[in-house]
N, C-alpha and C. Protein backbone atom coordinates (compact mmCIF):
# COMPACT_ATOMS: atom_id res chain seq x y z
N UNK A 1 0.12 -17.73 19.25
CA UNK A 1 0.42 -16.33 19.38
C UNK A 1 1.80 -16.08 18.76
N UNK A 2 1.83 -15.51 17.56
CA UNK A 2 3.34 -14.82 17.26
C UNK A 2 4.16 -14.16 17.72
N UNK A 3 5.54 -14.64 17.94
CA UNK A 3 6.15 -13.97 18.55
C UNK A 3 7.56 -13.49 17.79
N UNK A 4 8.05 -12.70 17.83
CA UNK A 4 9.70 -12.52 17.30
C UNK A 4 10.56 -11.51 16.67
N UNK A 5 10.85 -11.13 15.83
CA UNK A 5 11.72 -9.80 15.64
C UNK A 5 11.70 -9.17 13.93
N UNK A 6 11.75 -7.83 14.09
CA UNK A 6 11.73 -7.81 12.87
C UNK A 6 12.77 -6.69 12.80
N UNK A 7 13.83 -6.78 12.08
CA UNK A 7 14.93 -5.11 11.45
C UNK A 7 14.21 -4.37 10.48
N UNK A 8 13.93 -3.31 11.59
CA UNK A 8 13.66 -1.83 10.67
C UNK A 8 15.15 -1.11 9.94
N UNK A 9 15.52 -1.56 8.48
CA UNK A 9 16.74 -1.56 7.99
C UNK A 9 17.25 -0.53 7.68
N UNK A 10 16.33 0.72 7.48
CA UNK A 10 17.35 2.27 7.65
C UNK A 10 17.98 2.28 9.19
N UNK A 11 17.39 2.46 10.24
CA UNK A 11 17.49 2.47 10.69
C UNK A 11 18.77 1.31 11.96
N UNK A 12 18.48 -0.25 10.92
CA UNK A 12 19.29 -1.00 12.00
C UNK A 12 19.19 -1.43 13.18
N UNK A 13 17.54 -1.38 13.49
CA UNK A 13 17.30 -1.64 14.67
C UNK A 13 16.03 -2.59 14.98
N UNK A 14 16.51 -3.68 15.94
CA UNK A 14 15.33 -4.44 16.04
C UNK A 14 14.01 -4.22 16.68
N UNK A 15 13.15 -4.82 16.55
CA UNK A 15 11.51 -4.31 17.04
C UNK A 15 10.90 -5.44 17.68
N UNK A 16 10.82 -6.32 18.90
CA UNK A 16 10.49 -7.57 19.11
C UNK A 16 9.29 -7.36 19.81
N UNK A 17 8.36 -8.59 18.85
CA UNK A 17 6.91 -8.17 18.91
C UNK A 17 5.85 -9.67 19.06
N UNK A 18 5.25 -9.43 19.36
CA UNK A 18 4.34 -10.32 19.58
C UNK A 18 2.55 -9.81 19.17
N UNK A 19 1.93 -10.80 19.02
CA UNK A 19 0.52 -10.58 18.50
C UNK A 19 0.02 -11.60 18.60
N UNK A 20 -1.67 -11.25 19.26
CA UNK A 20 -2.32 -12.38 19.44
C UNK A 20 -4.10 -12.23 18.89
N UNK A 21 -5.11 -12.95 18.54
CA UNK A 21 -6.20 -12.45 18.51
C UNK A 21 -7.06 -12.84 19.74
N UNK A 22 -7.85 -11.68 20.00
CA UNK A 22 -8.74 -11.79 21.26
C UNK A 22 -10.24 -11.95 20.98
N UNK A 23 -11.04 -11.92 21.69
CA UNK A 23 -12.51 -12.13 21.63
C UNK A 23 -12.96 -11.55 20.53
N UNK A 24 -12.32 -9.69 20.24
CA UNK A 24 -13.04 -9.16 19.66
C UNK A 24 -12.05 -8.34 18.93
N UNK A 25 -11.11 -8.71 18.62
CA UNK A 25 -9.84 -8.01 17.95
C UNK A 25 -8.71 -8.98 17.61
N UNK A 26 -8.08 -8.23 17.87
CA UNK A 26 -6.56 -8.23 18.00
C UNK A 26 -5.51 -7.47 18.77
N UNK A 27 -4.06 -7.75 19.27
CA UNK A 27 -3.72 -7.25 19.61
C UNK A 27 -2.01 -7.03 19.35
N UNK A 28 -1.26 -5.92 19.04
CA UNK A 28 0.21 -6.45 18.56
C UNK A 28 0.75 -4.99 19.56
N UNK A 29 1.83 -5.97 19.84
CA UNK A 29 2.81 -5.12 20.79
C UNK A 29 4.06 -5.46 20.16
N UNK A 30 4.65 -4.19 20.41
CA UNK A 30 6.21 -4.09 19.97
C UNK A 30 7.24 -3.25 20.90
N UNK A 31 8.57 -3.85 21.06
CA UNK A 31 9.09 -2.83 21.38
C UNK A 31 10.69 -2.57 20.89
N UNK A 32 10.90 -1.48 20.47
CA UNK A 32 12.29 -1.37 19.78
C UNK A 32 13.49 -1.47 20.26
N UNK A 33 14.69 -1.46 19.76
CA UNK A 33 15.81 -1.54 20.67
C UNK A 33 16.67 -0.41 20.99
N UNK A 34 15.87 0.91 20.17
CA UNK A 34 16.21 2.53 20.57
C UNK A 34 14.77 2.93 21.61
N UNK A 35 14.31 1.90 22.46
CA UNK A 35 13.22 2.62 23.23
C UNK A 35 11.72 3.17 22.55
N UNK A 36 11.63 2.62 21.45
CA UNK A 36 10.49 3.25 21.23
C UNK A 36 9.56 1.94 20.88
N UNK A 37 8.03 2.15 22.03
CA UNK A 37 7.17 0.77 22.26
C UNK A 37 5.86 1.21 21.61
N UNK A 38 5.21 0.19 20.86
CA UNK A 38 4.00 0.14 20.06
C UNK A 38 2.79 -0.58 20.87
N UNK A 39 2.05 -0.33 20.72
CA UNK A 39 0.72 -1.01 21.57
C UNK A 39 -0.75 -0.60 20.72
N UNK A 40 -0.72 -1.88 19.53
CA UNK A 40 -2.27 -1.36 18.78
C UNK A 40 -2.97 -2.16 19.27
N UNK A 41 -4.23 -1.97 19.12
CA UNK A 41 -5.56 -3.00 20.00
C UNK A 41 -6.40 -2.73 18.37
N UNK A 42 -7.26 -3.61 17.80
CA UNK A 42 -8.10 -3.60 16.51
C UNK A 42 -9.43 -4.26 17.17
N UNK A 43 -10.41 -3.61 16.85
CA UNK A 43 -11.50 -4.75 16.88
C UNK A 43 -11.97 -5.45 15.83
N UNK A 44 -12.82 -6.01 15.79
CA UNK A 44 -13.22 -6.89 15.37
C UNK A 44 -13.25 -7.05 13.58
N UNK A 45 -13.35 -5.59 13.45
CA UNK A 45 -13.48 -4.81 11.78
C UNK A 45 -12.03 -4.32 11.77
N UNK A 46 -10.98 -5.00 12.11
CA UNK A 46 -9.93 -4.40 12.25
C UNK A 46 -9.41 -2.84 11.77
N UNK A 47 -10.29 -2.20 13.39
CA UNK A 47 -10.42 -0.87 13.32
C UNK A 47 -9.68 -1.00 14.30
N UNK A 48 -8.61 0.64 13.85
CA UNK A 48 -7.76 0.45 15.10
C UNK A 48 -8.05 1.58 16.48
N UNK A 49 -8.74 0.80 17.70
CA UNK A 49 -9.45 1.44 18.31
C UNK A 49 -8.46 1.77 19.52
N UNK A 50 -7.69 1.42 19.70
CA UNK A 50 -6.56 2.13 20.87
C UNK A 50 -5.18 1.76 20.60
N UNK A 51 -4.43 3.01 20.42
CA UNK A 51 -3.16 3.15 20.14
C UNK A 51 -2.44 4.07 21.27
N UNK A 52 -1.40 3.08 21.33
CA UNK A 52 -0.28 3.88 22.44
C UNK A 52 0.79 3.87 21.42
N UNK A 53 1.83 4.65 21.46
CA UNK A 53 3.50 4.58 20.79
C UNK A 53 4.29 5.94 21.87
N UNK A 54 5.23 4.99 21.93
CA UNK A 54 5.83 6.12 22.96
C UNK A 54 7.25 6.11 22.44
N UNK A 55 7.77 7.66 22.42
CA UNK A 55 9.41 7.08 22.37
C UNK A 55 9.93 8.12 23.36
N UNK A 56 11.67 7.57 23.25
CA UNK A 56 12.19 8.45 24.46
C UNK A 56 11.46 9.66 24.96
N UNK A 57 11.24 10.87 24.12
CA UNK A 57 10.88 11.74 24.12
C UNK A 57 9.09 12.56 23.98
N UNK A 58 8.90 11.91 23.10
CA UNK A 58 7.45 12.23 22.75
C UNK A 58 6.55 10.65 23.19
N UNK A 59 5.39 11.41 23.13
CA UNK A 59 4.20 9.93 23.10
C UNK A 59 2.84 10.09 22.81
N UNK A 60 2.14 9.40 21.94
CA UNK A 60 1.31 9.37 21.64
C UNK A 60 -0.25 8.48 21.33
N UNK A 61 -1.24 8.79 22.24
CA UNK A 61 -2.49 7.95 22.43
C UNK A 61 -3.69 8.20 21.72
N UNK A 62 -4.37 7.19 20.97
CA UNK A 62 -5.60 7.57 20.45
C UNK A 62 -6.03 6.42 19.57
N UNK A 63 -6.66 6.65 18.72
CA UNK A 63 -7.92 6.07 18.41
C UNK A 63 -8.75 6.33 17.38
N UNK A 64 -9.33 5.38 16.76
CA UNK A 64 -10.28 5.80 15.89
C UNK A 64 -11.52 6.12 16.61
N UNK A 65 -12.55 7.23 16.21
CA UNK A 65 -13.36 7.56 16.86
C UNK A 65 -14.61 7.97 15.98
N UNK A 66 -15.50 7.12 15.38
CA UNK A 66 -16.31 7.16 13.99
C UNK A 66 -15.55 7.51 12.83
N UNK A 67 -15.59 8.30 11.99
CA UNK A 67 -14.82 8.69 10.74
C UNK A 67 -13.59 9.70 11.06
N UNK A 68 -13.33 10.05 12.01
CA UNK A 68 -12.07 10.56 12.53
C UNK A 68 -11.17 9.67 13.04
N UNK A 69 -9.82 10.44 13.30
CA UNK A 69 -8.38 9.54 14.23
C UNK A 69 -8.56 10.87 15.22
N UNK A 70 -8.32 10.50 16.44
CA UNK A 70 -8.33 11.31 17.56
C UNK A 70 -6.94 11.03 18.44
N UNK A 71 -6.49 11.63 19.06
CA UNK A 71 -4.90 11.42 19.51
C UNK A 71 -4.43 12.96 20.44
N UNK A 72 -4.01 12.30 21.36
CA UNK A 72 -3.11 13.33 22.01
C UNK A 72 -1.60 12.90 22.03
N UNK A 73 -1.11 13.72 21.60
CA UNK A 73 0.42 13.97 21.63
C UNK A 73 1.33 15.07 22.51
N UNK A 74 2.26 13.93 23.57
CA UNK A 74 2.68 14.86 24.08
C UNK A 74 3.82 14.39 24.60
N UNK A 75 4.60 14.96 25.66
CA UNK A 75 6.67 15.40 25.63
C UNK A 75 6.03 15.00 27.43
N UNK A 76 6.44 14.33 28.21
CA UNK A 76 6.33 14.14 29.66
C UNK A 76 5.00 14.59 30.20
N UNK A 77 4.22 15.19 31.16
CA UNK A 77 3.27 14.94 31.23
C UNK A 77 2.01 15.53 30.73
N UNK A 78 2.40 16.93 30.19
CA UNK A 78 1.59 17.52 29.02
C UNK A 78 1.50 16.85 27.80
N UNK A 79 0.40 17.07 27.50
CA UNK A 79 -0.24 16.68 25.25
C UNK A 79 -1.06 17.56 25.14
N UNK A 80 -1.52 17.22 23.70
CA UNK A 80 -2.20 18.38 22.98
C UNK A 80 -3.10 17.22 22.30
N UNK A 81 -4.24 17.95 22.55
CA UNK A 81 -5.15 16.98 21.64
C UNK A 81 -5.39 17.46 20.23
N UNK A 82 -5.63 16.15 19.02
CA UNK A 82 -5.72 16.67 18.02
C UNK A 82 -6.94 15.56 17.35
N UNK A 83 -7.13 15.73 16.23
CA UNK A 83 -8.18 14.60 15.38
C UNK A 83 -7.73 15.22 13.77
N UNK A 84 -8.07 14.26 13.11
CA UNK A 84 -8.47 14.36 11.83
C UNK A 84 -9.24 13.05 10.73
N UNK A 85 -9.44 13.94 9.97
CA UNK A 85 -10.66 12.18 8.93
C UNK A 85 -9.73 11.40 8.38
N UNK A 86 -9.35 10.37 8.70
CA UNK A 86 -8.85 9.20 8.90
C UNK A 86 -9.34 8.26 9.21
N UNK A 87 -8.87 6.78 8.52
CA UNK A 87 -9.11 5.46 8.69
C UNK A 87 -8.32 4.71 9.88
N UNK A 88 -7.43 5.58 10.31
CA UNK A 88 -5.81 5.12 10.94
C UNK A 88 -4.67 5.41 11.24
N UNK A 89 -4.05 4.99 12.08
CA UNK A 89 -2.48 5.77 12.04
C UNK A 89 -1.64 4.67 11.44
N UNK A 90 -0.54 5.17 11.19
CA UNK A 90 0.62 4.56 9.92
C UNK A 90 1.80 5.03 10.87
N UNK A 91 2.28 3.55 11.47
CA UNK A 91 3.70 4.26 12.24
C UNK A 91 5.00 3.34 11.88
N UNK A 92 5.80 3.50 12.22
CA UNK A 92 7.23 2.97 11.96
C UNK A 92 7.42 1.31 12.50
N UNK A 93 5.95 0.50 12.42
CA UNK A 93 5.70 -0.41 13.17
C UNK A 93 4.95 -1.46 12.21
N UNK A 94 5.42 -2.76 11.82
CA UNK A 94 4.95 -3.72 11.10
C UNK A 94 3.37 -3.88 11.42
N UNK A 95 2.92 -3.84 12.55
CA UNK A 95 1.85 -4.09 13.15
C UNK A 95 0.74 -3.17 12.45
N UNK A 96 1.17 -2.25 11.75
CA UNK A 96 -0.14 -1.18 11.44
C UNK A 96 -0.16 -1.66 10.05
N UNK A 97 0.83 -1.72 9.61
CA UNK A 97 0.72 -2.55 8.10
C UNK A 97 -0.37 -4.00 8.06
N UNK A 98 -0.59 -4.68 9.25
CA UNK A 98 -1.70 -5.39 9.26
C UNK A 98 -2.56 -5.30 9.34
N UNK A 99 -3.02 -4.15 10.59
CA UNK A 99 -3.90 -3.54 10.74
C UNK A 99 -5.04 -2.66 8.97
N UNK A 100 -3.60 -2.51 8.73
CA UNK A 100 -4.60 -1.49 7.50
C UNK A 100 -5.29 -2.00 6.74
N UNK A 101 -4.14 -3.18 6.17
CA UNK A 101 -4.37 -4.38 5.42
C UNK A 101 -5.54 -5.23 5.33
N UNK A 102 -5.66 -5.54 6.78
CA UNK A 102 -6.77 -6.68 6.97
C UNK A 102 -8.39 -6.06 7.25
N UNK A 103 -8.21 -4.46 7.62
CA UNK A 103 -9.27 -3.74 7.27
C UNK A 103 -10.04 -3.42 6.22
N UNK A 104 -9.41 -3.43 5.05
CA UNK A 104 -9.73 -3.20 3.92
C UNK A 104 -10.80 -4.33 3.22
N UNK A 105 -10.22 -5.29 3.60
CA UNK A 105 -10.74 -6.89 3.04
C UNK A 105 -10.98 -6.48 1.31
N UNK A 106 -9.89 -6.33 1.27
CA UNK A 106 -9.91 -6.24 -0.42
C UNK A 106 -9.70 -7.76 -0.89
N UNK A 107 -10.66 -7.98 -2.32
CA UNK A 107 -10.19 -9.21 -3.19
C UNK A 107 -8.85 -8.81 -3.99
N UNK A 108 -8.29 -9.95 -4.11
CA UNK A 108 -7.34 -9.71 -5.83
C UNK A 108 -7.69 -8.97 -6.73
N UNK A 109 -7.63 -8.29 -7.25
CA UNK A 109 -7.66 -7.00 -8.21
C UNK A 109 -7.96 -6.15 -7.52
N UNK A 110 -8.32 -5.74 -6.28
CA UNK A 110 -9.71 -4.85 -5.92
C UNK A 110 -8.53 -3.57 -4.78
N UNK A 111 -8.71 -2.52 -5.38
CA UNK A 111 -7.79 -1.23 -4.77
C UNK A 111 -8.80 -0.52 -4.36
N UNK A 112 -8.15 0.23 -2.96
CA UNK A 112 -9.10 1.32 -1.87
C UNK A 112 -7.94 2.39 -1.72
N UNK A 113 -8.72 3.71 -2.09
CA UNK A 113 -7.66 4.73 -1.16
C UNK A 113 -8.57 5.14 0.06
N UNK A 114 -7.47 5.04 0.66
CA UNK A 114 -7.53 5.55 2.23
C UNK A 114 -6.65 6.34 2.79
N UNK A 115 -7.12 7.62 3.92
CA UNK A 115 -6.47 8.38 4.39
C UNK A 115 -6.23 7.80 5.76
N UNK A 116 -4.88 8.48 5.93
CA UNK A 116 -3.81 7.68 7.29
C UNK A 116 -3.18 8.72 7.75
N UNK A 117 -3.03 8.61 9.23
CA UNK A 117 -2.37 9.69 9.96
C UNK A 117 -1.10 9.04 10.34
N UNK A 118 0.04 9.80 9.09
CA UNK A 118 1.39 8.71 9.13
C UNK A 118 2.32 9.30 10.64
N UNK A 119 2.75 8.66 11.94
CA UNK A 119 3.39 9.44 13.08
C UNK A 119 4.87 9.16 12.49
N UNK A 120 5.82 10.15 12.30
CA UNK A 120 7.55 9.85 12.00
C UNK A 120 8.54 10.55 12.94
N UNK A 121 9.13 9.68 13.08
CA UNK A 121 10.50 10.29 13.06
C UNK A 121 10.45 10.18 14.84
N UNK A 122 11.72 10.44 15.87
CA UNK A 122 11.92 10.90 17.00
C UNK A 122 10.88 11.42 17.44
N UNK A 123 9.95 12.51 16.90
CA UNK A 123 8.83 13.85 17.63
C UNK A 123 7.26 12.86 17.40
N UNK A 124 7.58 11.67 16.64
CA UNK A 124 6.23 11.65 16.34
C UNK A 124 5.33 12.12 15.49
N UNK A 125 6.04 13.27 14.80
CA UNK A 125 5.35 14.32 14.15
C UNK A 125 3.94 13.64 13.31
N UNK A 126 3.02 13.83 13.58
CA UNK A 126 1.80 13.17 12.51
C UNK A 126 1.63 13.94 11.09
N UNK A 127 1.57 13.34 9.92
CA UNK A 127 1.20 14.18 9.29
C UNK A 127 0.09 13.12 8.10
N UNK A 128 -0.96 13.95 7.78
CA UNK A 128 -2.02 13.05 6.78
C UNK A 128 -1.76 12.88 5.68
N UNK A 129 -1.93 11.63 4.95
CA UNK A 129 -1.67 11.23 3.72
C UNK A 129 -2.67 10.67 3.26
N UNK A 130 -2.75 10.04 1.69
CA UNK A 130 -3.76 9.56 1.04
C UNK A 130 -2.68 8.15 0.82
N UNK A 131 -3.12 7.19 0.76
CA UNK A 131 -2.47 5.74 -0.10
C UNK A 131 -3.80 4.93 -0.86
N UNK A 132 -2.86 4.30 -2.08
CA UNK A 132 -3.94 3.47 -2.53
C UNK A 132 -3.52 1.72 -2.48
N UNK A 133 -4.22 1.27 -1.52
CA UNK A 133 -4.01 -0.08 -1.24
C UNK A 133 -4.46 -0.97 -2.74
N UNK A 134 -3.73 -1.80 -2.97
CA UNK A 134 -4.08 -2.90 -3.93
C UNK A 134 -3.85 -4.20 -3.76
N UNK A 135 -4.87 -5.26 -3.66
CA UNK A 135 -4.75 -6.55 -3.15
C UNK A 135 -4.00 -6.95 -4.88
N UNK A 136 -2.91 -6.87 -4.89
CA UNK A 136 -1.87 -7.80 -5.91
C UNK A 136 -2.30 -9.21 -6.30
N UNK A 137 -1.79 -10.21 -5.24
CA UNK A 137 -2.12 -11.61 -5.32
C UNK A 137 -2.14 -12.19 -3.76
N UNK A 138 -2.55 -13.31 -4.02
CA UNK A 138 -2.14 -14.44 -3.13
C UNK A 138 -1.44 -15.54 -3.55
N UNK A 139 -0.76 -15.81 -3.06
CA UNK A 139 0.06 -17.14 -3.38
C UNK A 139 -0.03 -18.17 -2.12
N UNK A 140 0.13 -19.27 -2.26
CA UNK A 140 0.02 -20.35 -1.50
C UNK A 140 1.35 -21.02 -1.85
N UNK A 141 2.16 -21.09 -0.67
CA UNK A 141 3.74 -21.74 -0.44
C UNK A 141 3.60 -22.65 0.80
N UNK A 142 4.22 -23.83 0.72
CA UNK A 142 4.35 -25.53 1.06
C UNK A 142 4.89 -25.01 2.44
N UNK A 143 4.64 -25.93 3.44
CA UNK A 143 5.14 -25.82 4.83
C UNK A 143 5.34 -26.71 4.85
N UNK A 144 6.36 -27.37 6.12
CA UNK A 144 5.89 -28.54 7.19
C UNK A 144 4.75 -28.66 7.72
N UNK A 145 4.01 -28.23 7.55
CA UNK A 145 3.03 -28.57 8.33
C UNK A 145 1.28 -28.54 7.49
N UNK A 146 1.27 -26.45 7.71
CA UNK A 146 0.14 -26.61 6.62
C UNK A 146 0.83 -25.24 5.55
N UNK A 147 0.08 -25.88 4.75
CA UNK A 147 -0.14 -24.23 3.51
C UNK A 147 0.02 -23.01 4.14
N UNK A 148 0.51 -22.02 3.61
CA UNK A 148 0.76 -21.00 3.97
C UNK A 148 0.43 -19.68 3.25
N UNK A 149 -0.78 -19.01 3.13
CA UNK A 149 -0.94 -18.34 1.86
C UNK A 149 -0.26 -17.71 2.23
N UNK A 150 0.38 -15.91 1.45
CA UNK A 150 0.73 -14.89 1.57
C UNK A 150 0.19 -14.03 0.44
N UNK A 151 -0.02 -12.85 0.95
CA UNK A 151 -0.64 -11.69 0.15
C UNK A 151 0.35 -10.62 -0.14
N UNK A 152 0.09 -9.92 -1.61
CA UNK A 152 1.20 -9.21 -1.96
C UNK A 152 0.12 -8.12 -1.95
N UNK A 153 0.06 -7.19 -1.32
CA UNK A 153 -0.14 -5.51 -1.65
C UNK A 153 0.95 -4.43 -2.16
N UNK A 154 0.00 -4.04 -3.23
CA UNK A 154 0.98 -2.72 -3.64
C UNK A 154 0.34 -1.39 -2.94
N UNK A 155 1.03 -0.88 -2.43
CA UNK A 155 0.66 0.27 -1.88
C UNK A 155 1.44 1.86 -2.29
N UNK A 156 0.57 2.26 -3.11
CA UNK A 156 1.16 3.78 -3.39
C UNK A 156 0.84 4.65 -2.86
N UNK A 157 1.73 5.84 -2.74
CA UNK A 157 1.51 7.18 -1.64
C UNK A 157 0.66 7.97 -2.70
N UNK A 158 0.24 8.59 -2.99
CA UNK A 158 -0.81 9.15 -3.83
C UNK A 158 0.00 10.59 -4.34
N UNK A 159 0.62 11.07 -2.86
CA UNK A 159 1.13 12.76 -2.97
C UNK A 159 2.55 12.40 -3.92
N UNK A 160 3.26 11.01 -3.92
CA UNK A 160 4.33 11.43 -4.89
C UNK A 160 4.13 10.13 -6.04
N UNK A 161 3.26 9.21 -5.91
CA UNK A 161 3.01 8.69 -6.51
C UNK A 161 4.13 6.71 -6.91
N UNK A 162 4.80 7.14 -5.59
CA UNK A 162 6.01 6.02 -5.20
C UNK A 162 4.71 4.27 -4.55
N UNK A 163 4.99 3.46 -5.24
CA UNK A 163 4.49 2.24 -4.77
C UNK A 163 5.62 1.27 -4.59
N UNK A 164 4.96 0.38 -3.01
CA UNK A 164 6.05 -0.34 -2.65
C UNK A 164 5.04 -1.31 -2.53
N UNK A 165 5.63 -2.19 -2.45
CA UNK A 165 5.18 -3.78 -1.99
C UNK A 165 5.03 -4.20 -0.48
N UNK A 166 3.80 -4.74 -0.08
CA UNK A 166 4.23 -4.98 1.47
C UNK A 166 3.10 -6.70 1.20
N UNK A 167 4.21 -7.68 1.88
CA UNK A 167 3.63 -9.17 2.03
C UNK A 167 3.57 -9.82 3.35
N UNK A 168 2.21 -9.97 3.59
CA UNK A 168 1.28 -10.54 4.43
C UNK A 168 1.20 -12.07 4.58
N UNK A 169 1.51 -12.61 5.45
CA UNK A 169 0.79 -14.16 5.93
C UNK A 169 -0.12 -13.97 7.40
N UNK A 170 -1.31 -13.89 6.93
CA UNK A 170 -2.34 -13.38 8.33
C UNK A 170 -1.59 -12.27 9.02
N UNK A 171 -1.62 -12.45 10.07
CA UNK A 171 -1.08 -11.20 11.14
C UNK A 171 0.39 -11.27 11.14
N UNK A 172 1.23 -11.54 10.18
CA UNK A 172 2.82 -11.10 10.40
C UNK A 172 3.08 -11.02 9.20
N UNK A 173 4.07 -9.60 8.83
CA UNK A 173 4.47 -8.79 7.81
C UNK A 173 5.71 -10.33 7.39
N UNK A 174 5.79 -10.34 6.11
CA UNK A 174 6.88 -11.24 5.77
C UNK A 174 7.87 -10.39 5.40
N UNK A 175 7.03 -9.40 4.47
CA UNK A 175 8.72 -8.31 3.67
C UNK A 175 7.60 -7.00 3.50
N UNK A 176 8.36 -5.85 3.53
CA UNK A 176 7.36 -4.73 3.36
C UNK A 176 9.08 -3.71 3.42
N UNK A 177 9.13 -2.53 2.42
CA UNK A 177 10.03 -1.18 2.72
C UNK A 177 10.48 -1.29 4.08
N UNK A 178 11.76 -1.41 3.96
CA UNK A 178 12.75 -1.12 5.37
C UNK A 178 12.21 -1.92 6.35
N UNK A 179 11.82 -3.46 6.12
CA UNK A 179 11.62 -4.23 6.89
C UNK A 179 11.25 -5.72 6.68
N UNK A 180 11.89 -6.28 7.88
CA UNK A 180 12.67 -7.74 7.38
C UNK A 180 12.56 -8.42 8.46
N UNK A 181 11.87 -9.67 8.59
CA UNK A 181 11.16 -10.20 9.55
C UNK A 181 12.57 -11.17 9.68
N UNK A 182 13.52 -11.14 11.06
CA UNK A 182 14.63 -12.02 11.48
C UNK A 182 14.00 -13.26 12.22
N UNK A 183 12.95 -13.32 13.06
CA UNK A 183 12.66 -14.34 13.70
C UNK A 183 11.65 -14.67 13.64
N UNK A 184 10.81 -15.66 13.88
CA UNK A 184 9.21 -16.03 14.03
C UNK A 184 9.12 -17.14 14.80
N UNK A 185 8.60 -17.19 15.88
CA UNK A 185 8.62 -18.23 17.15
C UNK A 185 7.35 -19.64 16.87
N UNK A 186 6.65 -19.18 16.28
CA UNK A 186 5.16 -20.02 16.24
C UNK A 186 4.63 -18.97 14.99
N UNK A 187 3.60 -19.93 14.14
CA UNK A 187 3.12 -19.41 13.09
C UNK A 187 2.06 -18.09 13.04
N UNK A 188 2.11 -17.36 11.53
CA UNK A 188 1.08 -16.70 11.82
C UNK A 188 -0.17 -17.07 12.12
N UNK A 189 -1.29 -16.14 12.53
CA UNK A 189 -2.89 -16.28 12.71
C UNK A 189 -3.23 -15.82 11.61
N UNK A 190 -3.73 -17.16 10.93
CA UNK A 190 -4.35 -16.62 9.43
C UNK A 190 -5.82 -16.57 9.19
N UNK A 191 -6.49 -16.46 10.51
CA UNK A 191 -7.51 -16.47 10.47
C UNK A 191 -8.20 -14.65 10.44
């Protein structure tokens, strides 16, 4: 089970997280060091079927629910329910970057666009986007122990047309935009 920290680097703040796979998923928890905690659950098609994120102020629960994202968002004990056609939510959290990733099951060469319900900022605010995932490469780098592949995705926003790089070893982000994996307790699950 992975465990350990990663700096979200605009920001300056650590996120210490753990992830494990279960019967029929997966599961990655995080929690930040400005208070704001992640809780994705994936099944088996690493669909992401229950999402919590809460921060000081706002919070937000939901789910994929057939070809929709479904979610209530809300400020203490009121929310507002909302949905839209989506594959997923996209939050300020390494963990969804796997999630998206390992859903796709793209080969090397092989690009998918997909729509994502990106949550930002303090409020949570959701707002929908298009990205186009591209399985880049794999590379295979030497351990102590065993091989270690890692996957390079390029991922572009579609609406401004900006692509960044985000690299994968199974279930833990290695390097991805404004984030930088400081610790790792036990290896990834590269299964």
């Amino acid at each position: 089970m992975p465990k350990g920290s990663y700096l979200h680097l605009d920001a300056g703040v650590e996120e210490r997280f753990q992830c494990a796979p279960g019967p029929s998923g997966w599961r990655y928890v995080g929690e930040r060091a400005d208070g704001v905690r992640v809780d994705l659950v994936v099944d088996a098609r690493w669909r992401q079927i229950r999402v919590e994120v809460v921060a000081p102020e706002w919070w937000v629960r939901g789910g994929l629910a057939g070809r929709e994202v479904v979610w209530v968002r809300g400020s203490g004990d009121a929310g507002t329910e909302h949905s839209a056609p989506a594959m997923g939510f996209l939050v300020e959290s390494p963990g969804f970057l796997v999630a998206v990733a390992r859903s796709l099951e793209l080969e090397p060469g092989e690009a998918r666009d997909v729509r994502l319900v990106r949550l930002g900022g303090a409020s949570l605010a959701p707002l929908t986007g298009d990205w186009r995932w591209r399985h880049a490469e794999t590379s295979v780098h030497e351990t102590d122990t065993t091989p270690l592949p890692v996957t390079r995705y390029d991922v572009t926003d579609l609406a401004t047309g900006e692509v960044e790089e985000v690299h994968l070893a199974g279930d833990v982000v290695l390097d991805a935009p404004g984030i930088e994996l400081t610790a790792l307790e036990s290896p990834p699950n590269l299964g």
